[in-house]
Amino acid sequence: MNDTKPKKIDFSRINAVAQGILIGLIAGVIVSVFRLLISHGLQLVQWFFRQANHNPWLLVIWVAVSILLTLLIGHWIKETPEIKGSGIPQVEGQLMGEVEYKWWPVLWKKFAGGVLAIGSGLFLGREGPSIQLGATVGQGFAASRKISGNKRRILIASGASAGLSAAFNAPIASSLFILEEVYHNFSTMVWITALASAIAADFVSTFFFGLTPVLHIDYVHVLPLGQYGWLILLGLLLGLFGRLYQIVVLRVGSWYHKFKLLPDEYNSLIAFILLIPVGLFLPQILGGGNQLIISIGGQAPGIMVLLIVFAVRFIYSMMAYGTGLPGGIFLPILTLGAVLGALFGQLLVAFHLASTSLVPIFTITAMAGYFAGISKAPFTSILLITEMVGTLHHLMPLAVVSLIAYLTVDVLGGTPVYAAMLEKSLKKAHHGQSVPVTQLEFPVFENAIMDGKQIRDVNWPDGTLLVEIKRGERVIVPHGDTVIRLGDTLLLNVPQKKLSHIRQKMKRLTGE
């Protein structure tokens, strides 16, 4: 008689998706309102500077408001330093177990500070703050349910994915960005939860902004194969300028500190005041750059205008980001890439090497290439631009330019910009409180030292304890004679004090 018990149904993935959807819906509402307020703020500022052209006395009001904003946001930064800058390095540090902070103060101060800073017309992006806002929603959800350890990190990652999805209406690329650039983990539970959150957040944001892609650019021509050689040159140029961007953005904060004109948390006054000439003469290029990209893609200006726009946006975006204001570099990077692509295309047209109908294609592909080089996340770049522009016709040009730009930055010694920002901040005495880390995941990659070895034969870092091995759909309880295989995900208990050392050694062992 067969009395075997029926197999118990595993609801863990359904539960993870349900939690991801709930987090995505909440984050979607918060980020959509955030995005809407920034848009209205930018329109108000552009209108103000147009009026100031005819009534210069209005600039006195701008100076007064700048001082008030500097004092208010500076006070928040002093109280809660985790709201500074993009927010992506903070989230990455949190997922790595290197950084910890209270979620509620970060949520509301990042929201209010981001609206005031980005909506004021400074060249800052909404995407980094949106990622951190979403991550804090995930963190708050985990706190309310008393979820900790690895499950908590998955919820934070899913919230971050939802935040980016709501900011750009690009759920697939948002999920991939969190996995490729922020979490560095492609396990099933992570990506399925992140994707569920991203889709839910995108669903919410479409109610606010409609179904039109964020960077919808109309063009009817496909790049001829005979023009593909120019993509290689464009990729090389984007890689060079991308490496320059990395160098400057990682140093501009220290340059502000050396001047010591103001306390670091009040350096934003410099950016607010120096924005006046741009607002008076070029109000249409203020802000993160979303509308500027669309206008350039529709009808690219002349070569000299594009050169001026690139120089102004490069300098002023560095100036704004270096102050530590709550704002990102994601969209400003895409904007600079679009300007460079349009400039490249217009130069080809001027020398009769390409037709004007191809300029939008160079504009689109340069956005992906510039971001791929700076962030070193080429897959995300390709998918992101595809979703944001809303067409699949340019996939091959995107791939070529992104790969060339990525390799160029790599050869020049560039590292992923957000990881470099995190490493730089961790070298200082960061203000977030570190907490004991219970578990970390490490995927086993190709050519890993431990691939094919028994657990007892691996030289594990001191203080670590291998808890379980995830192999496809199975969870293996490890023993000394268990053989580690390519594609396994190792779950380790890791002491906080040795975290950095252990992480570096595990990267060598797992072939990352």
PDB file of C-alpha atoms in Angstrom, residues 79-362:
ATOM      1  CA  GLU A  79      19.963  65.844  10.166  1.00  0.00           C
ATOM      2  CA  THR A  80      19.733  62.968   7.678  1.00  0.00           C
ATOM      3  CA  PRO A  81      22.878  62.741   5.492  1.00  0.00           C
ATOM      4  CA  GLU A  82      21.501  59.671   3.692  1.00  0.00           C
ATOM      5  CA  ILE A  83      19.282  61.905   1.526  1.00  0.00           C
ATOM      6  CA  LYS A  84      22.301  63.488  -0.172  1.00  0.00           C
ATOM      7  CA  GLY A  85      22.832  63.068  -3.885  1.00  0.00           C
ATOM      8  CA  SER A  86      21.391  60.392  -6.102  1.00  0.00           C
ATOM      9  CA  GLY A  87      20.457  57.832  -3.459  1.00  0.00           C
ATOM     10  CA  ILE A  88      21.522  54.881  -5.612  1.00  0.00           C
ATOM     11  CA  PRO A  89      24.876  54.382  -3.799  1.00  0.00           C
ATOM     12  CA  GLN A  90      23.016  54.438  -0.473  1.00  0.00           C
ATOM     13  CA  VAL A  91      20.605  51.759  -1.671  1.00  0.00           C
ATOM     14  CA  GLU A  92      23.461  49.678  -3.070  1.00  0.00           C
ATOM     15  CA  GLY A  93      25.287  49.967   0.246  1.00  0.00           C
ATOM     16  CA  GLN A  94      22.158  48.934   2.099  1.00  0.00           C
ATOM     17  CA  LEU A  95      21.699  45.854  -0.070  1.00  0.00           C
ATOM     18  CA  MET A  96      25.353  44.960   0.474  1.00  0.00           C
ATOM     19  CA  GLY A  97      24.911  45.294   4.229  1.00  0.00           C
ATOM     20  CA  GLU A  98      27.414  48.157   4.423  1.00  0.00           C
ATOM     21  CA  VAL A  99      24.948  50.949   5.249  1.00  0.00           C
ATOM     22  CA  GLU A 100      21.791  51.182   7.312  1.00  0.00           C
ATOM     23  CA  TYR A 101      19.398  54.016   8.108  1.00  0.00           C
ATOM     24  CA  LYS A 102      15.864  54.695   9.341  1.00  0.00           C
ATOM     25  CA  TRP A 103      13.420  54.592   6.464  1.00  0.00           C
ATOM     26  CA  TRP A 104      10.806  57.211   7.404  1.00  0.00           C
ATOM     27  CA  PRO A 105      13.056  60.301   7.750  1.00  0.00           C
ATOM     28  CA  VAL A 106      14.784  59.397   4.490  1.00  0.00           C
ATOM     29  CA  LEU A 107      11.460  58.895   2.713  1.00  0.00           C
ATOM     30  CA  TRP A 108       9.848  62.231   3.488  1.00  0.00           C
ATOM     31  CA  LYS A 109      13.021  64.347   3.420  1.00  0.00           C
ATOM     32  CA  LYS A 110      14.192  62.844   0.138  1.00  0.00           C
ATOM     33  CA  PHE A 111      10.742  63.465  -1.316  1.00  0.00           C
ATOM     34  CA  ALA A 112      10.473  67.084  -0.172  1.00  0.00           C
ATOM     35  CA  GLY A 113      14.147  67.884  -0.763  1.00  0.00           C
ATOM     36  CA  GLY A 114      14.079  66.298  -4.218  1.00  0.00           C
ATOM     37  CA  VAL A 115      10.985  68.247  -5.279  1.00  0.00           C
ATOM     38  CA  LEU A 116      12.546  71.532  -4.147  1.00  0.00           C
ATOM     39  CA  ALA A 117      16.010  70.855  -5.621  1.00  0.00           C
ATOM     40  CA  ILE A 118      15.071  69.217  -8.924  1.00  0.00           C
ATOM     41  CA  GLY A 119      11.939  71.286  -9.426  1.00  0.00           C
ATOM     42  CA  SER A 120      13.976  74.483  -9.046  1.00  0.00           C
ATOM     43  CA  GLY A 121      15.493  73.940 -12.496  1.00  0.00           C
ATOM     44  CA  LEU A 122      18.901  72.628 -11.446  1.00  0.00           C
ATOM     45  CA  PHE A 123      20.414  70.020 -13.748  1.00  0.00           C
ATOM     46  CA  LEU A 124      19.538  67.077 -11.527  1.00  0.00           C
ATOM     47  CA  GLY A 125      17.624  63.887 -12.307  1.00  0.00           C
ATOM     48  CA  ARG A 126      14.571  62.403 -10.607  1.00  0.00           C
ATOM     49  CA  GLU A 127      15.546  58.767 -11.158  1.00  0.00           C
ATOM     50  CA  GLY A 128      18.112  58.311  -8.351  1.00  0.00           C
ATOM     51  CA  PRO A 129      15.828  59.826  -5.712  1.00  0.00           C
ATOM     52  CA  SER A 130      12.966  57.750  -7.150  1.00  0.00           C
ATOM     53  CA  ILE A 131      15.011  54.574  -6.637  1.00  0.00           C
ATOM     54  CA  GLN A 132      15.757  55.527  -3.034  1.00  0.00           C
ATOM     55  CA  LEU A 133      12.122  56.468  -2.404  1.00  0.00           C
ATOM     56  CA  GLY A 134      11.034  53.071  -3.690  1.00  0.00           C
ATOM     57  CA  ALA A 135      13.710  51.315  -1.649  1.00  0.00           C
ATOM     58  CA  THR A 136      12.545  53.038   1.538  1.00  0.00           C
ATOM     59  CA  VAL A 137       8.994  51.871   0.799  1.00  0.00           C
ATOM     60  CA  GLY A 138      10.328  48.316   0.619  1.00  0.00           C
ATOM     61  CA  GLN A 139      12.291  48.875   3.814  1.00  0.00           C
ATOM     62  CA  GLY A 140       9.224  50.277   5.572  1.00  0.00           C
ATOM     63  CA  PHE A 141       7.111  47.331   4.391  1.00  0.00           C
ATOM     64  CA  ALA A 142       9.701  44.891   5.743  1.00  0.00           C
ATOM     65  CA  ALA A 143       9.789  46.754   9.070  1.00  0.00           C
ATOM     66  CA  SER A 144       6.001  46.662   9.388  1.00  0.00           C
ATOM     67  CA  ARG A 145       5.996  42.902   8.788  1.00  0.00           C
ATOM     68  CA  LYS A 146       9.102  42.308  10.921  1.00  0.00           C
ATOM     69  CA  ILE A 147      10.910  40.790   7.925  1.00  0.00           C
ATOM     70  CA  SER A 148      14.694  40.669   8.217  1.00  0.00           C
ATOM     71  CA  GLY A 149      17.813  39.225   6.620  1.00  0.00           C
ATOM     72  CA  ASN A 150      17.854  38.255   2.975  1.00  0.00           C
ATOM     73  CA  LYS A 151      14.066  38.523   2.554  1.00  0.00           C
ATOM     74  CA  ARG A 152      14.231  42.127   3.722  1.00  0.00           C
ATOM     75  CA  ARG A 153      16.920  42.938   1.148  1.00  0.00           C
ATOM     76  CA  ILE A 154      14.776  41.430  -1.605  1.00  0.00           C
ATOM     77  CA  LEU A 155      11.907  43.733  -0.628  1.00  0.00           C
ATOM     78  CA  ILE A 156      14.229  46.755  -0.628  1.00  0.00           C
ATOM     79  CA  ALA A 157      15.510  45.788  -4.080  1.00  0.00           C
ATOM     80  CA  SER A 158      11.954  45.355  -5.372  1.00  0.00           C
ATOM     81  CA  GLY A 159      11.040  48.809  -4.069  1.00  0.00           C
ATOM     82  CA  ALA A 160      14.074  50.294  -5.798  1.00  0.00           C
ATOM     83  CA  SER A 161      13.004  48.628  -9.056  1.00  0.00           C
ATOM     84  CA  ALA A 162       9.497  50.075  -8.631  1.00  0.00           C
ATOM     85  CA  GLY A 163      10.893  53.556  -8.049  1.00  0.00           C
ATOM     86  CA  LEU A 164      12.883  53.578 -11.276  1.00  0.00           C
ATOM     87  CA  SER A 165       9.991  52.051 -13.203  1.00  0.00           C
ATOM     88  CA  ALA A 166       7.606  54.788 -12.060  1.00  0.00           C
ATOM     89  CA  ALA A 167      10.196  57.470 -12.880  1.00  0.00           C
ATOM     90  CA  PHE A 168      10.823  56.272 -16.452  1.00  0.00           C
ATOM     91  CA  ASN A 169       7.908  53.925 -17.327  1.00  0.00           C
ATOM     92  CA  ALA A 170      10.443  51.218 -18.129  1.00  0.00           C
ATOM     93  CA  PRO A 171       9.650  48.161 -15.957  1.00  0.00           C
ATOM     94  CA  ILE A 172      11.896  45.598 -17.663  1.00  0.00           C
ATOM     95  CA  ALA A 173      14.963  47.839 -17.770  1.00  0.00           C
ATOM     96  CA  SER A 174      14.288  48.973 -14.196  1.00  0.00           C
ATOM     97  CA  SER A 175      14.313  45.391 -12.948  1.00  0.00           C
ATOM     98  CA  LEU A 176      17.501  44.645 -14.858  1.00  0.00           C
ATOM     99  CA  PHE A 177      19.216  47.817 -13.597  1.00  0.00           C
ATOM    100  CA  ILE A 178      18.601  46.830  -9.982  1.00  0.00           C
ATOM    101  CA  LEU A 179      19.949  43.332 -10.628  1.00  0.00           C
ATOM    102  CA  GLU A 180      22.877  44.362 -12.853  1.00  0.00           C
ATOM    103  CA  GLU A 181      24.061  47.560 -11.179  1.00  0.00           C
ATOM    104  CA  VAL A 182      22.650  47.759  -7.640  1.00  0.00           C
ATOM    105  CA  TYR A 183      21.970  44.302  -6.159  1.00  0.00           C
ATOM    106  CA  HIS A 184      24.405  42.237  -8.285  1.00  0.00           C
ATOM    107  CA  ASN A 185      22.232  39.150  -7.831  1.00  0.00           C
ATOM    108  CA  PHE A 186      20.174  37.305 -10.438  1.00  0.00           C
ATOM    109  CA  SER A 187      18.539  34.679  -8.222  1.00  0.00           C
ATOM    110  CA  THR A 188      14.947  33.757  -9.097  1.00  0.00           C
ATOM    111  CA  MET A 189      13.343  35.203  -5.980  1.00  0.00           C
ATOM    112  CA  VAL A 190      15.078  38.553  -6.475  1.00  0.00           C
ATOM    113  CA  TRP A 191      14.207  39.143 -10.107  1.00  0.00           C
ATOM    114  CA  ILE A 192      10.637  37.874  -9.886  1.00  0.00           C
ATOM    115  CA  THR A 193       9.884  40.178  -6.948  1.00  0.00           C
ATOM    116  CA  ALA A 194      11.651  43.131  -8.571  1.00  0.00           C
ATOM    117  CA  LEU A 195       9.786  42.583 -11.856  1.00  0.00           C
ATOM    118  CA  ALA A 196       6.414  42.342 -10.096  1.00  0.00           C
ATOM    119  CA  SER A 197       7.093  45.615  -8.279  1.00  0.00           C
ATOM    120  CA  ALA A 198       8.272  47.336 -11.460  1.00  0.00           C
ATOM    121  CA  ILE A 199       5.178  46.289 -13.422  1.00  0.00           C
ATOM    122  CA  ALA A 200       2.845  47.427 -10.626  1.00  0.00           C
ATOM    123  CA  ALA A 201       4.598  50.793 -10.346  1.00  0.00           C
ATOM    124  CA  ASP A 202       4.520  51.279 -14.111  1.00  0.00           C
ATOM    125  CA  PHE A 203       0.794  50.514 -14.075  1.00  0.00           C
ATOM    126  CA  VAL A 204       0.252  53.283 -11.525  1.00  0.00           C
ATOM    127  CA  SER A 205       2.416  55.838 -13.322  1.00  0.00           C
ATOM    128  CA  THR A 206       0.509  55.350 -16.593  1.00  0.00           C
ATOM    129  CA  PHE A 207      -2.596  56.662 -14.819  1.00  0.00           C
ATOM    130  CA  PHE A 208      -0.689  59.860 -14.055  1.00  0.00           C
ATOM    131  CA  PHE A 209       1.186  60.344 -17.330  1.00  0.00           C
ATOM    132  CA  GLY A 210      -0.482  58.162 -19.971  1.00  0.00           C
ATOM    133  CA  LEU A 211       0.952  55.480 -22.244  1.00  0.00           C
ATOM    134  CA  THR A 212       3.237  57.667 -24.359  1.00  0.00           C
ATOM    135  CA  PRO A 213       6.908  56.656 -23.802  1.00  0.00           C
ATOM    136  CA  VAL A 214       8.880  59.098 -21.687  1.00  0.00           C
ATOM    137  CA  LEU A 215      11.358  59.897 -24.481  1.00  0.00           C
ATOM    138  CA  HIS A 216       9.175  59.270 -27.495  1.00  0.00           C
ATOM    139  CA  ILE A 217      11.124  60.329 -30.605  1.00  0.00           C
ATOM    140  CA  ASP A 218       9.581  59.896 -34.045  1.00  0.00           C
ATOM    141  CA  TYR A 219      11.769  58.761 -36.911  1.00  0.00           C
ATOM    142  CA  VAL A 220      11.011  56.731 -40.010  1.00  0.00           C
ATOM    143  CA  HIS A 221      14.458  55.663 -41.201  1.00  0.00           C
ATOM    144  CA  VAL A 222      16.512  52.673 -40.064  1.00  0.00           C
ATOM    145  CA  LEU A 223      20.288  53.075 -40.006  1.00  0.00           C
ATOM    146  CA  PRO A 224      21.725  51.588 -43.238  1.00  0.00           C
ATOM    147  CA  LEU A 225      24.413  48.930 -42.806  1.00  0.00           C
ATOM    148  CA  GLY A 226      26.861  51.158 -44.655  1.00  0.00           C
ATOM    149  CA  GLN A 227      26.640  53.706 -41.823  1.00  0.00           C
ATOM    150  CA  TYR A 228      27.493  51.245 -39.026  1.00  0.00           C
ATOM    151  CA  GLY A 229      31.160  52.210 -39.110  1.00  0.00           C
ATOM    152  CA  TRP A 230      30.201  55.582 -37.644  1.00  0.00           C
ATOM    153  CA  LEU A 231      28.715  53.789 -34.640  1.00  0.00           C
ATOM    154  CA  ILE A 232      32.159  52.477 -33.708  1.00  0.00           C
ATOM    155  CA  LEU A 233      33.607  55.996 -33.779  1.00  0.00           C
ATOM    156  CA  LEU A 234      30.622  57.309 -31.820  1.00  0.00           C
ATOM    157  CA  GLY A 235      31.087  54.582 -29.205  1.00  0.00           C
ATOM    158  CA  LEU A 236      34.766  55.491 -28.798  1.00  0.00           C
ATOM    159  CA  LEU A 237      33.947  59.186 -28.336  1.00  0.00           C
ATOM    160  CA  LEU A 238      31.191  58.399 -25.833  1.00  0.00           C
ATOM    161  CA  GLY A 239      33.601  56.197 -23.904  1.00  0.00           C
ATOM    162  CA  LEU A 240      36.171  59.002 -23.719  1.00  0.00           C
ATOM    163  CA  PHE A 241      33.616  61.579 -22.593  1.00  0.00           C
ATOM    164  CA  GLY A 242      32.089  59.003 -20.244  1.00  0.00           C
ATOM    165  CA  ARG A 243      35.407  58.458 -18.502  1.00  0.00           C
ATOM    166  CA  LEU A 244      35.822  62.244 -18.205  1.00  0.00           C
ATOM    167  CA  TYR A 245      32.371  62.426 -16.631  1.00  0.00           C
ATOM    168  CA  GLN A 246      33.280  59.719 -14.101  1.00  0.00           C
ATOM    169  CA  ILE A 247      36.465  61.525 -13.071  1.00  0.00           C
ATOM    170  CA  VAL A 248      34.781  64.893 -12.594  1.00  0.00           C
ATOM    171  CA  VAL A 249      31.618  63.696 -10.844  1.00  0.00           C
ATOM    172  CA  LEU A 250      33.641  61.694  -8.306  1.00  0.00           C
ATOM    173  CA  ARG A 251      35.838  64.694  -7.474  1.00  0.00           C
ATOM    174  CA  VAL A 252      33.513  67.690  -7.624  1.00  0.00           C
ATOM    175  CA  GLY A 253      32.312  67.226  -4.037  1.00  0.00           C
ATOM    176  CA  SER A 254      35.872  67.398  -2.715  1.00  0.00           C
ATOM    177  CA  TRP A 255      36.479  70.525  -4.806  1.00  0.00           C
ATOM    178  CA  TYR A 256      33.595  72.233  -3.063  1.00  0.00           C
ATOM    179  CA  HIS A 257      35.030  71.150   0.284  1.00  0.00           C
ATOM    180  CA  LYS A 258      38.433  72.655  -0.525  1.00  0.00           C
ATOM    181  CA  PHE A 259      36.931  76.083  -1.235  1.00  0.00           C
ATOM    182  CA  LYS A 260      35.349  76.205   2.227  1.00  0.00           C
ATOM    183  CA  LEU A 261      33.224  79.203   1.275  1.00  0.00           C
ATOM    184  CA  LEU A 262      30.261  77.636   3.048  1.00  0.00           C
ATOM    185  CA  PRO A 263      29.604  74.617   5.263  1.00  0.00           C
ATOM    186  CA  ASP A 264      29.254  71.560   3.017  1.00  0.00           C
ATOM    187  CA  GLU A 265      25.509  71.176   3.577  1.00  0.00           C
ATOM    188  CA  TYR A 266      24.917  74.767   2.373  1.00  0.00           C
ATOM    189  CA  ASN A 267      26.993  74.656  -0.831  1.00  0.00           C
ATOM    190  CA  SER A 268      23.733  74.461  -2.778  1.00  0.00           C
ATOM    191  CA  LEU A 269      23.452  78.263  -2.528  1.00  0.00           C
ATOM    192  CA  ILE A 270      26.269  78.499  -5.097  1.00  0.00           C
ATOM    193  CA  ALA A 271      24.352  76.318  -7.564  1.00  0.00           C
ATOM    194  CA  PHE A 272      21.100  78.227  -7.061  1.00  0.00           C
ATOM    195  CA  ILE A 273      22.704  81.641  -7.601  1.00  0.00           C
ATOM    196  CA  LEU A 274      24.840  80.591 -10.590  1.00  0.00           C
ATOM    197  CA  LEU A 275      21.735  79.170 -12.278  1.00  0.00           C
ATOM    198  CA  ILE A 276      20.520  82.740 -12.923  1.00  0.00           C
ATOM    199  CA  PRO A 277      22.386  83.350 -16.239  1.00  0.00           C
ATOM    200  CA  VAL A 278      21.230  79.991 -17.613  1.00  0.00           C
ATOM    201  CA  GLY A 279      17.655  80.698 -16.559  1.00  0.00           C
ATOM    202  CA  LEU A 280      17.725  84.117 -18.230  1.00  0.00           C
ATOM    203  CA  PHE A 281      19.310  83.098 -21.535  1.00  0.00           C
ATOM    204  CA  LEU A 282      18.522  79.374 -21.914  1.00  0.00           C
ATOM    205  CA  PRO A 283      15.430  78.607 -19.789  1.00  0.00           C
ATOM    206  CA  GLN A 284      14.427  75.782 -22.137  1.00  0.00           C
ATOM    207  CA  ILE A 285      17.404  73.621 -21.055  1.00  0.00           C
ATOM    208  CA  LEU A 286      16.714  73.846 -17.310  1.00  0.00           C
ATOM    209  CA  GLY A 287      15.911  70.720 -15.313  1.00  0.00           C
ATOM    210  CA  GLY A 288      16.852  67.075 -15.708  1.00  0.00           C
ATOM    211  CA  GLY A 289      16.606  67.190 -19.486  1.00  0.00           C
ATOM    212  CA  ASN A 290      13.548  65.140 -20.433  1.00  0.00           C
ATOM    213  CA  GLN A 291      11.950  67.782 -22.685  1.00  0.00           C
ATOM    214  CA  LEU A 292      15.326  68.796 -24.083  1.00  0.00           C
ATOM    215  CA  ILE A 293      15.962  65.240 -25.305  1.00  0.00           C
ATOM    216  CA  ILE A 294      12.586  65.113 -27.024  1.00  0.00           C
ATOM    217  CA  SER A 295      13.131  68.488 -28.726  1.00  0.00           C
ATOM    218  CA  ILE A 296      16.623  67.528 -29.917  1.00  0.00           C
ATOM    219  CA  GLY A 297      15.334  64.189 -31.198  1.00  0.00           C
ATOM    220  CA  GLY A 298      12.584  65.951 -33.109  1.00  0.00           C
ATOM    221  CA  GLN A 299      14.697  68.715 -34.629  1.00  0.00           C
ATOM    222  CA  ALA A 300      18.386  68.891 -33.727  1.00  0.00           C
ATOM    223  CA  PRO A 301      19.833  72.442 -33.464  1.00  0.00           C
ATOM    224  CA  GLY A 302      23.011  73.529 -35.224  1.00  0.00           C
ATOM    225  CA  ILE A 303      26.530  72.486 -34.280  1.00  0.00           C
ATOM    226  CA  MET A 304      27.423  75.620 -32.280  1.00  0.00           C
ATOM    227  CA  VAL A 305      24.186  75.530 -30.312  1.00  0.00           C
ATOM    228  CA  LEU A 306      24.746  71.865 -29.424  1.00  0.00           C
ATOM    229  CA  LEU A 307      28.320  72.597 -28.325  1.00  0.00           C
ATOM    230  CA  ILE A 308      27.103  75.395 -26.034  1.00  0.00           C
ATOM    231  CA  VAL A 309      24.289  73.252 -24.621  1.00  0.00           C
ATOM    232  CA  PHE A 310      26.676  70.365 -23.910  1.00  0.00           C
ATOM    233  CA  ALA A 311      29.240  72.601 -22.186  1.00  0.00           C
ATOM    234  CA  VAL A 312      26.608  74.386 -20.083  1.00  0.00           C
ATOM    235  CA  ARG A 313      24.812  71.217 -19.042  1.00  0.00           C
ATOM    236  CA  PHE A 314      28.053  69.358 -18.253  1.00  0.00           C
ATOM    237  CA  ILE A 315      29.403  72.167 -16.058  1.00  0.00           C
ATOM    238  CA  TYR A 316      26.141  73.012 -14.315  1.00  0.00           C
ATOM    239  CA  SER A 317      25.110  69.402 -13.698  1.00  0.00           C
ATOM    240  CA  MET A 318      28.456  68.820 -11.956  1.00  0.00           C
ATOM    241  CA  MET A 319      28.013  72.045 -10.029  1.00  0.00           C
ATOM    242  CA  ALA A 320      24.548  71.013  -8.828  1.00  0.00           C
ATOM    243  CA  TYR A 321      25.390  67.393  -8.015  1.00  0.00           C
ATOM    244  CA  GLY A 322      28.565  68.305  -6.163  1.00  0.00           C
ATOM    245  CA  THR A 323      26.594  70.307  -3.606  1.00  0.00           C
ATOM    246  CA  GLY A 324      24.998  67.128  -2.273  1.00  0.00           C
ATOM    247  CA  LEU A 325      21.438  68.223  -3.074  1.00  0.00           C
ATOM    248  CA  PRO A 326      18.890  65.380  -3.298  1.00  0.00           C
ATOM    249  CA  GLY A 327      19.022  64.746  -7.032  1.00  0.00           C
ATOM    250  CA  GLY A 328      20.456  62.225  -9.450  1.00  0.00           C
ATOM    251  CA  ILE A 329      22.718  62.013 -12.488  1.00  0.00           C
ATOM    252  CA  PHE A 330      20.807  59.326 -14.396  1.00  0.00           C
ATOM    253  CA  LEU A 331      18.663  61.615 -16.595  1.00  0.00           C
ATOM    254  CA  PRO A 332      21.398  64.286 -16.927  1.00  0.00           C
ATOM    255  CA  ILE A 333      23.690  61.537 -18.277  1.00  0.00           C
ATOM    256  CA  LEU A 334      21.090  60.547 -20.857  1.00  0.00           C
ATOM    257  CA  THR A 335      20.648  64.208 -21.802  1.00  0.00           C
ATOM    258  CA  LEU A 336      24.371  64.735 -22.315  1.00  0.00           C
ATOM    259  CA  GLY A 337      24.472  61.569 -24.385  1.00  0.00           C
ATOM    260  CA  ALA A 338      21.614  62.805 -26.553  1.00  0.00           C
ATOM    261  CA  VAL A 339      23.378  66.141 -27.118  1.00  0.00           C
ATOM    262  CA  LEU A 340      26.623  64.369 -28.045  1.00  0.00           C
ATOM    263  CA  GLY A 341      24.777  62.042 -30.422  1.00  0.00           C
ATOM    264  CA  ALA A 342      22.991  64.930 -32.127  1.00  0.00           C
ATOM    265  CA  LEU A 343      26.275  66.834 -32.368  1.00  0.00           C
ATOM    266  CA  PHE A 344      27.969  63.798 -33.930  1.00  0.00           C
ATOM    267  CA  GLY A 345      25.134  63.425 -36.408  1.00  0.00           C
ATOM    268  CA  GLN A 346      25.138  67.099 -37.352  1.00  0.00           C
ATOM    269  CA  LEU A 347      28.890  66.974 -37.975  1.00  0.00           C
ATOM    270  CA  LEU A 348      28.405  64.031 -40.340  1.00  0.00           C
ATOM    271  CA  VAL A 349      25.672  65.988 -42.120  1.00  0.00           C
ATOM    272  CA  ALA A 350      27.905  69.071 -42.383  1.00  0.00           C
ATOM    273  CA  PHE A 351      30.604  66.996 -44.099  1.00  0.00           C
ATOM    274  CA  HIS A 352      28.032  65.272 -46.338  1.00  0.00           C
ATOM    275  CA  LEU A 353      28.705  61.887 -44.743  1.00  0.00           C
ATOM    276  CA  ALA A 354      25.117  61.236 -43.613  1.00  0.00           C
ATOM    277  CA  SER A 355      21.617  62.572 -44.223  1.00  0.00           C
ATOM    278  CA  THR A 356      19.674  64.685 -41.717  1.00  0.00           C
ATOM    279  CA  SER A 357      17.125  61.872 -41.353  1.00  0.00           C
ATOM    280  CA  LEU A 358      19.763  59.787 -39.528  1.00  0.00           C
ATOM    281  CA  VAL A 359      20.520  62.376 -36.823  1.00  0.00           C
ATOM    282  CA  PRO A 360      17.714  61.126 -34.501  1.00  0.00           C
ATOM    283  CA  ILE A 361      19.222  57.623 -34.643  1.00  0.00           C
ATOM    284  CA  PHE A 362      22.626  58.902 -33.491  1.00  0.00           C
TER     285      PHE A 362
END
